[in-house]
CSV table of C-alpha atoms in Angstrom, one decimal:
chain,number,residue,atom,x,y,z
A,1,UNK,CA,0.0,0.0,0.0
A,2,UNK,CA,0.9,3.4,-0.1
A,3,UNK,CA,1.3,6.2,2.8
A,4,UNK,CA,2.9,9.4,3.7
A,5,UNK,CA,5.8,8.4,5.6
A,6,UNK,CA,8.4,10.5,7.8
A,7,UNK,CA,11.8,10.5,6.8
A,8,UNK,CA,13.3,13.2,8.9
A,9,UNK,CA,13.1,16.7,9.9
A,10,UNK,CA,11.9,18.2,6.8
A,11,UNK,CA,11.7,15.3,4.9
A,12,UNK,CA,8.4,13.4,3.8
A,13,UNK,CA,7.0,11.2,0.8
A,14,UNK,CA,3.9,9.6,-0.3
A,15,UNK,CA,5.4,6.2,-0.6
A,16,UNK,CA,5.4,2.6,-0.8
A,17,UNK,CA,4.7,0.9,2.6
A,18,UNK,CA,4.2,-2.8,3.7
A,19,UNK,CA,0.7,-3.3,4.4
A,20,UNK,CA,-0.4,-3.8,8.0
A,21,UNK,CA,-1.2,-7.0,9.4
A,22,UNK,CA,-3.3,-8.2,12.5
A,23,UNK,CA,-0.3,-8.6,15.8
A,24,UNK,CA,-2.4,-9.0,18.8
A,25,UNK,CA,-5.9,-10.5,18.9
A,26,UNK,CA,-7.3,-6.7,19.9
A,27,UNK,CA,-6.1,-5.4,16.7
A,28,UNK,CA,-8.9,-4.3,13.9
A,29,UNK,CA,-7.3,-3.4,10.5
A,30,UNK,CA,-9.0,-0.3,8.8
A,31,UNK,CA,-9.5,0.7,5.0
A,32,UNK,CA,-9.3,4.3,5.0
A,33,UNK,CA,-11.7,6.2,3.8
A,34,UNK,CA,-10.8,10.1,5.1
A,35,UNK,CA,-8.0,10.9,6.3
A,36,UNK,CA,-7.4,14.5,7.6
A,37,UNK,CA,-3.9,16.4,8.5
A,38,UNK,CA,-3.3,18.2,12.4
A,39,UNK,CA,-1.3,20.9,13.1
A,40,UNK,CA,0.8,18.2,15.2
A,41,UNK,CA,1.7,16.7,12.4
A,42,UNK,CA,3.2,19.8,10.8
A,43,UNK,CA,5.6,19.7,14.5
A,44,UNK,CA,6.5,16.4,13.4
A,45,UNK,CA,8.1,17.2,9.9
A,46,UNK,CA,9.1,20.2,12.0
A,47,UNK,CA,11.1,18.0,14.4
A,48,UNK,CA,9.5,19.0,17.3
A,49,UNK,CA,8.4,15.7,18.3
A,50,UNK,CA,11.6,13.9,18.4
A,51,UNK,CA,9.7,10.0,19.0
A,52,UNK,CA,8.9,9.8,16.1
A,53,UNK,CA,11.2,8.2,14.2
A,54,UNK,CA,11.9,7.8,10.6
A,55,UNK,CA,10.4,5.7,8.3
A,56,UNK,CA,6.7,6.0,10.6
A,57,UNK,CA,3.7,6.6,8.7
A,58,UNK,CA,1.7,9.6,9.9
A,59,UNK,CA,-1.6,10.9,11.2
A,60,UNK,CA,-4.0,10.4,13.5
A,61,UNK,CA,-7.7,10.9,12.5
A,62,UNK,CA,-9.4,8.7,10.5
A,63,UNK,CA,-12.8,6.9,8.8
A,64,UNK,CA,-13.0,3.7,7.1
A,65,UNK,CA,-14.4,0.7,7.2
A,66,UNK,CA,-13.3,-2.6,9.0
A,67,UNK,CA,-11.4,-5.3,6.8
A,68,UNK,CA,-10.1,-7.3,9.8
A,69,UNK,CA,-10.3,-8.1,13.5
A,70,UNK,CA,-8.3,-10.0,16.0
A,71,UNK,CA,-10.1,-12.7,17.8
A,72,UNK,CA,-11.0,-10.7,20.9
A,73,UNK,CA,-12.7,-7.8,19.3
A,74,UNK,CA,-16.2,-7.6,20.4
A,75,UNK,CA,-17.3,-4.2,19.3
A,76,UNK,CA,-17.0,-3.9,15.5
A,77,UNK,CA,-16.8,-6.3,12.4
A,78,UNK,CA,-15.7,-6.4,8.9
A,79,UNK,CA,-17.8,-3.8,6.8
A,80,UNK,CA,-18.5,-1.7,9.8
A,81,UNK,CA,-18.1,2.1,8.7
A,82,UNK,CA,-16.0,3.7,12.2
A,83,UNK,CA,-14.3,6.6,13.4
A,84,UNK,CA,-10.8,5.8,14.1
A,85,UNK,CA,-9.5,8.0,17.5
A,86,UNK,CA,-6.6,9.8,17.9
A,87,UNK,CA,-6.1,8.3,21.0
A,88,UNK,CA,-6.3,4.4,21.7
A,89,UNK,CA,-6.9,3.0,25.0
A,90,UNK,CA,-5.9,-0.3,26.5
A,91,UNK,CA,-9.0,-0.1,29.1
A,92,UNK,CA,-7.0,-2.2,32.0
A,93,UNK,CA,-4.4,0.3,33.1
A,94,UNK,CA,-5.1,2.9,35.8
A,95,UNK,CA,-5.1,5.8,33.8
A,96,UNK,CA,-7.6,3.9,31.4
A,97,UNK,CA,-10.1,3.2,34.1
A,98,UNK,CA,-10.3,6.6,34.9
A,99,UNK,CA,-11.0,7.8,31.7
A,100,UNK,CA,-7.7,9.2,30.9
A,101,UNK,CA,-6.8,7.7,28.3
A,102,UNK,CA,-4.3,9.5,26.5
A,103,UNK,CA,-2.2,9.0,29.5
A,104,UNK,CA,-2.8,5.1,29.2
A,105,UNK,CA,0.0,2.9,30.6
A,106,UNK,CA,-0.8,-0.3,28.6
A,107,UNK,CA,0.7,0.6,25.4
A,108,UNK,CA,-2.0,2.8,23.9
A,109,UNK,CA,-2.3,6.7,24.6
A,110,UNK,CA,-1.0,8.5,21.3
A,111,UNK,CA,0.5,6.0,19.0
A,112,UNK,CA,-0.4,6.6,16.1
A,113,UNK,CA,1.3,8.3,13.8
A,114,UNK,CA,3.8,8.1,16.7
A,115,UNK,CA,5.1,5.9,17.9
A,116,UNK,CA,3.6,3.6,15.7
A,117,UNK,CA,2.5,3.8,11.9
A,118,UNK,CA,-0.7,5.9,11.3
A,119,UNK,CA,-3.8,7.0,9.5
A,120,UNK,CA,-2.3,8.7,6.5
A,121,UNK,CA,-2.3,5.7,4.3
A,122,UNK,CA,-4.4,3.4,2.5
A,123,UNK,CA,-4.8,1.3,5.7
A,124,UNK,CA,-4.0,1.4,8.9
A,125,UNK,CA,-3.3,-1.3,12.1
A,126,UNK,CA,-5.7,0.0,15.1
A,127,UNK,CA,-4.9,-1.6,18.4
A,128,UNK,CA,-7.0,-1.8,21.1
A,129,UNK,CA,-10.1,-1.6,18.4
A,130,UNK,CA,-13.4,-2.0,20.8
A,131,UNK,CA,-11.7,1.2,23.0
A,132,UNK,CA,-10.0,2.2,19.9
A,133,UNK,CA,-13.0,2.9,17.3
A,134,UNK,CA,-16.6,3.7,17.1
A,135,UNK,CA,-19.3,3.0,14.9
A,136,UNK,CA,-20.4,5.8,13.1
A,137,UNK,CA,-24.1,6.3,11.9
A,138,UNK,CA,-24.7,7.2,8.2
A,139,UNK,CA,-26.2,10.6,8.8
A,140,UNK,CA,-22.9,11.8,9.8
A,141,UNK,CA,-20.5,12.5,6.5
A,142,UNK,CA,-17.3,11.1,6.2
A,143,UNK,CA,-15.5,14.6,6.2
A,144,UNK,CA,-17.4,16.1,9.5
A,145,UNK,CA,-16.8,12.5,11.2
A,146,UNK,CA,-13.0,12.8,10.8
A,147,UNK,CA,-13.0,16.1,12.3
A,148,UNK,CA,-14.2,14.7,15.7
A,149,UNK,CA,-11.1,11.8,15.6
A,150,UNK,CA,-9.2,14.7,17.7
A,151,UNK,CA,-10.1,18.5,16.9
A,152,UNK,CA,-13.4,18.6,18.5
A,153,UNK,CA,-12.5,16.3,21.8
A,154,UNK,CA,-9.4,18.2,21.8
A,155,UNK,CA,-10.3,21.5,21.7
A,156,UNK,CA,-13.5,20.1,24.3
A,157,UNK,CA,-11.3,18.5,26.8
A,158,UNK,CA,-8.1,20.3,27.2
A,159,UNK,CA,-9.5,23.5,26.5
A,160,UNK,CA,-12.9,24.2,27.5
A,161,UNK,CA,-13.1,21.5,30.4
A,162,UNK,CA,-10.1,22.3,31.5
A,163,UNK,CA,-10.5,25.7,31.3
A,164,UNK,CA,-13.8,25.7,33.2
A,165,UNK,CA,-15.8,27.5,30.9
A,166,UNK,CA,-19.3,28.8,32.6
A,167,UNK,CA,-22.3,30.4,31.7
A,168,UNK,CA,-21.5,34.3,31.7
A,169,UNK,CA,-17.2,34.2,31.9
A,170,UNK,CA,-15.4,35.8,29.1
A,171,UNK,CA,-13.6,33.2,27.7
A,172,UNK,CA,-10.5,34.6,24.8
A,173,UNK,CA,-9.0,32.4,22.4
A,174,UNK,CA,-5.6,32.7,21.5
A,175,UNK,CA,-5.0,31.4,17.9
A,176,UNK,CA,-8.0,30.9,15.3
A,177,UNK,CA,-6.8,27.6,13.4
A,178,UNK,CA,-9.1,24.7,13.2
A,179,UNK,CA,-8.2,23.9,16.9
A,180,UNK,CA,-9.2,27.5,18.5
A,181,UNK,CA,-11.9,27.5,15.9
A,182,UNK,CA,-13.3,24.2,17.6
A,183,UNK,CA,-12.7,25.7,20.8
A,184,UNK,CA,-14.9,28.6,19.8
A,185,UNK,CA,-17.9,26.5,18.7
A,186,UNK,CA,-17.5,24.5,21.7
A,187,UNK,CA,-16.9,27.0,24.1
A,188,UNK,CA,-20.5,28.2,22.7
A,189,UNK,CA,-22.3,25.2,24.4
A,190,UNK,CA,-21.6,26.8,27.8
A,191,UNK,CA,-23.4,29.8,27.4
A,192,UNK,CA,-20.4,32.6,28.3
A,193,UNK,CA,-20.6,36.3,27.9
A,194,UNK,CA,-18.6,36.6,25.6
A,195,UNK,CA,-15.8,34.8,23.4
A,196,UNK,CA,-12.6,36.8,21.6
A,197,UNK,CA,-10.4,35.3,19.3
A,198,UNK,CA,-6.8,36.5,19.0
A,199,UNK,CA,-4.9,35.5,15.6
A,200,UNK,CA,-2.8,37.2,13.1
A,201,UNK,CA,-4.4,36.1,9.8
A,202,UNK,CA,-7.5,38.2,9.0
A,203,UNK,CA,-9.1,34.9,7.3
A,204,UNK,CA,-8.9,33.1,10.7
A,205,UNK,CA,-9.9,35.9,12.5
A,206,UNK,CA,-13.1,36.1,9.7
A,207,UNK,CA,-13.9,32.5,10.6
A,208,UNK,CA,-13.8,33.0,14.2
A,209,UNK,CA,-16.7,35.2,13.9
A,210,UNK,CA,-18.5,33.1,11.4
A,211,UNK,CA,-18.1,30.4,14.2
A,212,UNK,CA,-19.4,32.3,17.4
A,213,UNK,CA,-16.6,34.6,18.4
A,214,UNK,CA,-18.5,37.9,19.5
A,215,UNK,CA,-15.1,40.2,19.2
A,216,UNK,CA,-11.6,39.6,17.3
A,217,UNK,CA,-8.3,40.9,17.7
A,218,UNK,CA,-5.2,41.0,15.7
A,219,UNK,CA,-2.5,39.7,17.7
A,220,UNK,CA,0.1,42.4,16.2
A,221,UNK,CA,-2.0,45.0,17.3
A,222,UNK,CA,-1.8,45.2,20.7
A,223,UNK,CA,-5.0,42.5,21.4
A,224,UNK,CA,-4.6,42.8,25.3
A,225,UNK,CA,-6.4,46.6,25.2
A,226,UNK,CA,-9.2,44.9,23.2
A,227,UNK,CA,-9.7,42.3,26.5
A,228,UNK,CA,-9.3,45.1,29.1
A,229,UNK,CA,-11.5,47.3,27.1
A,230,UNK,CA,-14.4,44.3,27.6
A,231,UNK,CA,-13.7,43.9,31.0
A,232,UNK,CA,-13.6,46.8,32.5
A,233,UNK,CA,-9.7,45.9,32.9
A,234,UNK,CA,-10.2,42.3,34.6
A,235,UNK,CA,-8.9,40.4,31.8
A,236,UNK,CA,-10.8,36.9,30.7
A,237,UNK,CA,-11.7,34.5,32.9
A,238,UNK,CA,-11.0,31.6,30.8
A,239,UNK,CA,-7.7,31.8,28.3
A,240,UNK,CA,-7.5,29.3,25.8
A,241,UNK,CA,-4.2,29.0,24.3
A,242,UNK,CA,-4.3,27.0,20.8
A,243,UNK,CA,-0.7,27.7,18.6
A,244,UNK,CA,1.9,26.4,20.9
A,245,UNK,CA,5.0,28.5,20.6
A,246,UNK,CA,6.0,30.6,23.5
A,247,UNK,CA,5.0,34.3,22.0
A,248,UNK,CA,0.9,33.0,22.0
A,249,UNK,CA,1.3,31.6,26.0
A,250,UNK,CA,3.0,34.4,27.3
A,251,UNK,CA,0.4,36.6,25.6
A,252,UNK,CA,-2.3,34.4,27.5
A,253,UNK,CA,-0.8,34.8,31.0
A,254,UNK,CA,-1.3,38.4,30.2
A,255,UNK,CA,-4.5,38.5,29.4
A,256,UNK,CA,-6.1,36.3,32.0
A,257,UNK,CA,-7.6,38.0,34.9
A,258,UNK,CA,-6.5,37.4,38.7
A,259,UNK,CA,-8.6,33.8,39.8
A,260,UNK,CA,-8.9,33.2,35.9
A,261,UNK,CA,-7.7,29.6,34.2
A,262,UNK,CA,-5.4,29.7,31.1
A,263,UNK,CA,-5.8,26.6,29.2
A,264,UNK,CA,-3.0,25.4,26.8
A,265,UNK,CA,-4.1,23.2,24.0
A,266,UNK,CA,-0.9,23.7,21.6
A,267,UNK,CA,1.4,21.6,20.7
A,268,UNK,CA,5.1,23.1,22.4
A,269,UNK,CA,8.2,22.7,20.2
A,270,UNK,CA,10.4,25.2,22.1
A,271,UNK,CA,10.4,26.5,25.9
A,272,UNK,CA,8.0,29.5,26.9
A,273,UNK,CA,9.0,31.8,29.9
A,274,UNK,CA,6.5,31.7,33.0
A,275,UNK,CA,6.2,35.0,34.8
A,276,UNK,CA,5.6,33.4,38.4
A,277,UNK,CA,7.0,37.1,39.5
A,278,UNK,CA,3.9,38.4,38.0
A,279,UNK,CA,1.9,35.4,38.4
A,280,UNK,CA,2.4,34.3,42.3
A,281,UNK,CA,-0.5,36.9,43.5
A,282,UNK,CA,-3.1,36.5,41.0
A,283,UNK,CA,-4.3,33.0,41.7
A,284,UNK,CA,-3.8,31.7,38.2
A,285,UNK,CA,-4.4,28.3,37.3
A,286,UNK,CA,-2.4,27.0,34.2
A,287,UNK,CA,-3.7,23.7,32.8
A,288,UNK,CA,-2.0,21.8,30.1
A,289,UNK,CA,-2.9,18.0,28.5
A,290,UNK,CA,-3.2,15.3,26.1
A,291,UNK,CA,-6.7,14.8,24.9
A,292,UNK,CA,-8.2,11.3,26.4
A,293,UNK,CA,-11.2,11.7,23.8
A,294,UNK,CA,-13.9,10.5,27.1
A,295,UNK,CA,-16.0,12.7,24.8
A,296,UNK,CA,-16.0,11.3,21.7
A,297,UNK,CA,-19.6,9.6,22.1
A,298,UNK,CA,-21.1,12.8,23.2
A,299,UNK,CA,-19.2,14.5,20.2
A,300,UNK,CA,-20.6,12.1,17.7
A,301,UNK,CA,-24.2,12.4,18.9
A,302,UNK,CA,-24.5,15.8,18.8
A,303,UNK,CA,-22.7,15.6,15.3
A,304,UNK,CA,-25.5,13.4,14.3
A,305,UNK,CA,-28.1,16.0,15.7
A,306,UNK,CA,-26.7,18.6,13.8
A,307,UNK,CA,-25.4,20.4,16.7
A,308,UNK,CA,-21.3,21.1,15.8
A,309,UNK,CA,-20.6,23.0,12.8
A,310,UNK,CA,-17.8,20.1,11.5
A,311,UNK,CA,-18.6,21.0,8.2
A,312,UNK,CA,-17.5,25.1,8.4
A,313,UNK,CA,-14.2,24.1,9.1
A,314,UNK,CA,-13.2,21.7,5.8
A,315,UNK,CA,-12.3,24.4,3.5
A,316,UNK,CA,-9.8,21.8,1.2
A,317,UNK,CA,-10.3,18.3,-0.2
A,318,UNK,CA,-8.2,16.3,-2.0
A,319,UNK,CA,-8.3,12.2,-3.0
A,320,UNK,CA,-5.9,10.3,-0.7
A,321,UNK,CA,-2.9,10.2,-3.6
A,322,UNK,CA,-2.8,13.7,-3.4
A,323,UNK,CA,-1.2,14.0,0.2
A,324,UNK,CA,2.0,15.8,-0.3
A,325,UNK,CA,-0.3,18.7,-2.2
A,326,UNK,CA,-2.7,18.3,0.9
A,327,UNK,CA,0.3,19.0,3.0
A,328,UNK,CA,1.3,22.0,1.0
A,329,UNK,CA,-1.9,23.8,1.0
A,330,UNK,CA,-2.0,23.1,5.1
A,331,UNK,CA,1.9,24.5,5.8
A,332,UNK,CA,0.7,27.4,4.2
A,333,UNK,CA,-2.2,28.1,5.9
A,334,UNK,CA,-1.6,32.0,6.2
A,335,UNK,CA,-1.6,32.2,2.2
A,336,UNK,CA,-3.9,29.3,1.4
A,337,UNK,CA,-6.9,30.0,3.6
A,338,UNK,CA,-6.5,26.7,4.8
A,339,UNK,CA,-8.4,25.3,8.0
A,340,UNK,CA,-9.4,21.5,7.2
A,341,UNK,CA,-8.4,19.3,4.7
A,342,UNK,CA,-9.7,16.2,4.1
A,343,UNK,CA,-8.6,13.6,1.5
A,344,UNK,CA,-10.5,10.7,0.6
A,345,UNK,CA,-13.9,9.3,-0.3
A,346,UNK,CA,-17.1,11.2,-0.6
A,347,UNK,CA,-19.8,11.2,1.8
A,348,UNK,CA,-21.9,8.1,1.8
A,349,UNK,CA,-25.1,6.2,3.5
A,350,UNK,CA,-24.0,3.3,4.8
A,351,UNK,CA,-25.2,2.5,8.6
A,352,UNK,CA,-22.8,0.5,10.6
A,353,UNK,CA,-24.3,-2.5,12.3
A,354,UNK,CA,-22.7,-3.0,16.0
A,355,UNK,CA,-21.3,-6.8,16.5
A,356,UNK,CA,-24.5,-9.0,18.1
């Protein structure tokens, strides 16, 4: 088969791969259908993510269809249409049976895509598959599914759980690419007073607003006036940081008020400086984490109800041989336009049948 495979820092191919194979009898083996590329991947080729090594197929979001099962899958069968998560879960392990699952101890957490091959191929090896997948219902499209393999749980879970969004806090986003724009329309379901999203590409900044964001601010022009301005000088009660380089956090720290919650989603490649000298007094709490996707079932039902706006975020799509060109047009987001690109099959109406 083929897939787009790392070969170093910089270096990356759409290229022949051996195909996967069932290894442990909890193993399902998927047929991609879409595939979808994450800003983590871009810190791979980047070499911020320094497990990964070469010759490792990435990505981590996926929906296809079930070709093969180990013996003790229960869950799913061949020719069941499923979500593939970003996260796989053993379900023994401590972590696990609390529901954190990207911290799992049993040998799933993230692994694909890093530390073993992923979803960016023409199949993929899922361990773990009852935990691991979920049946998908065919009202929900191939290319909004995808998006809730790790955006939309992500963007949920470490960022507006974390972050403790209520009903009537100010809640600013820092960064408006598909993550903070998730983090936007998900922030909405708790009702605050307002949400502002801080970016430096106007076409981000346009979406924000399309998405629920009730202010915008450039982040070159001075964005921390524009959040004292709307709270009478308190700052936000819930930060949301969603680029990952030191520049974005440091701007969130500022911007949160004393007793508020910043909440870092993004992905880290170099250190950022913590203020404690300014921070000590103001009884700021700083969350960080890896998604455990708890909320994926939620996710999906309200996906099916027609509740998340998956669809507003896909702005690119591509057929799976077309991955290095998907790639391109996602690097360069700021000239592109680029939010989410999906590559694969079209929508279709197929209902998967859960395993008697």
């Amino acid at each position: 088969m083929k897939g787009y495979v790392f070969q170093g820092p910089g270096q990356s191919a759409w290229a022949e791969v051996p195909d996967p194979a069932v290894k442990d009898p909890t193993d399902a083996i998927v047929r991609i259908g879409a595939v979808t590329i994450c800003g983590t991947d871009l810190h791979i080729l980047k070499g911020d993510v320094p497990e990964v090594r070469p010759g490792t197929v990435l990505g981590h979001e996926a929906v296809g269809e079930i070709v093969e099962v180990g013996s003790d899958v229960r869950t799913v069968r061949p020719g069941d249409r499923v979500l593939v998560s970003c996260i796989s879960s053993c379900g023994r392990c401590r972590f696990c049976r609390e529901s954190a699952y990207g911290q799992c101890r049993g040998g799933g957490g993230w692994i694909l895509g890093h530390l073993i091959d992923g979803t960016q191929a023409e199949y993929v090896r899922v361990p773990y598959a009852d935990l691991s997948v979920h049946a998908l219902p065919g009202s929900v499209a191939s290319k909004d599914a995808v998006l809730l393999a790790d955006i939309f749980p992500t963007s949920y879970e470490v960022g507006v759980l974390n972050g403790r969004v209520h009903p009537g806090d100010t809640v600013a986003v820092v960064g408006a690419g598909p993550i903070g724009l998730a983090a936007i329309a998900t922030a909405r379901l708790f009702s605050p007073e307002r949400i502002i999203a801080i970016d430096l590409a106007a076409s981000r900044l346009e979406a924000a607003k399309q998405l629920g964001a009730d202010a915008v601010a450039d982040a070159g022009e001075n964005p921390e006036q524009l959040v004292a301005d709307l709270t009478d000088g308190l700052g936000a009660d819930v930060v949301i940081e969603a680029v990952g380089v030191p520049e974005s956090f440091e701007l969130c720290t500022r911007v949160v008020r004393p007793g508020g919650r910043v909440a870092n989603i993004g992905v880290h490649g170099r250190p950022a400086t913590l203020h404690l000298e300014d921070l000590w007094i103001k009884n700021v709490t700083i969350t960080t984490g890896l998604v455990d996707t708890h909320s994926t079932p939620a996710l999906l039902r309200m996906a099916a109800a027609g509740r998340l706006p998956t669809a507003q975020l896909v702005t690119h799509t591509f057929p799976l041989e077309q991955m290095e060109e998907a790639y391109d047009v996602f690097g360069r987001a700021a000239d592109t336009g680029a939010l989410k690109v999906v590559l694969g099959e079209q929508p279709h109406d197929e209902v998967a049948v859960p395993a008697a």
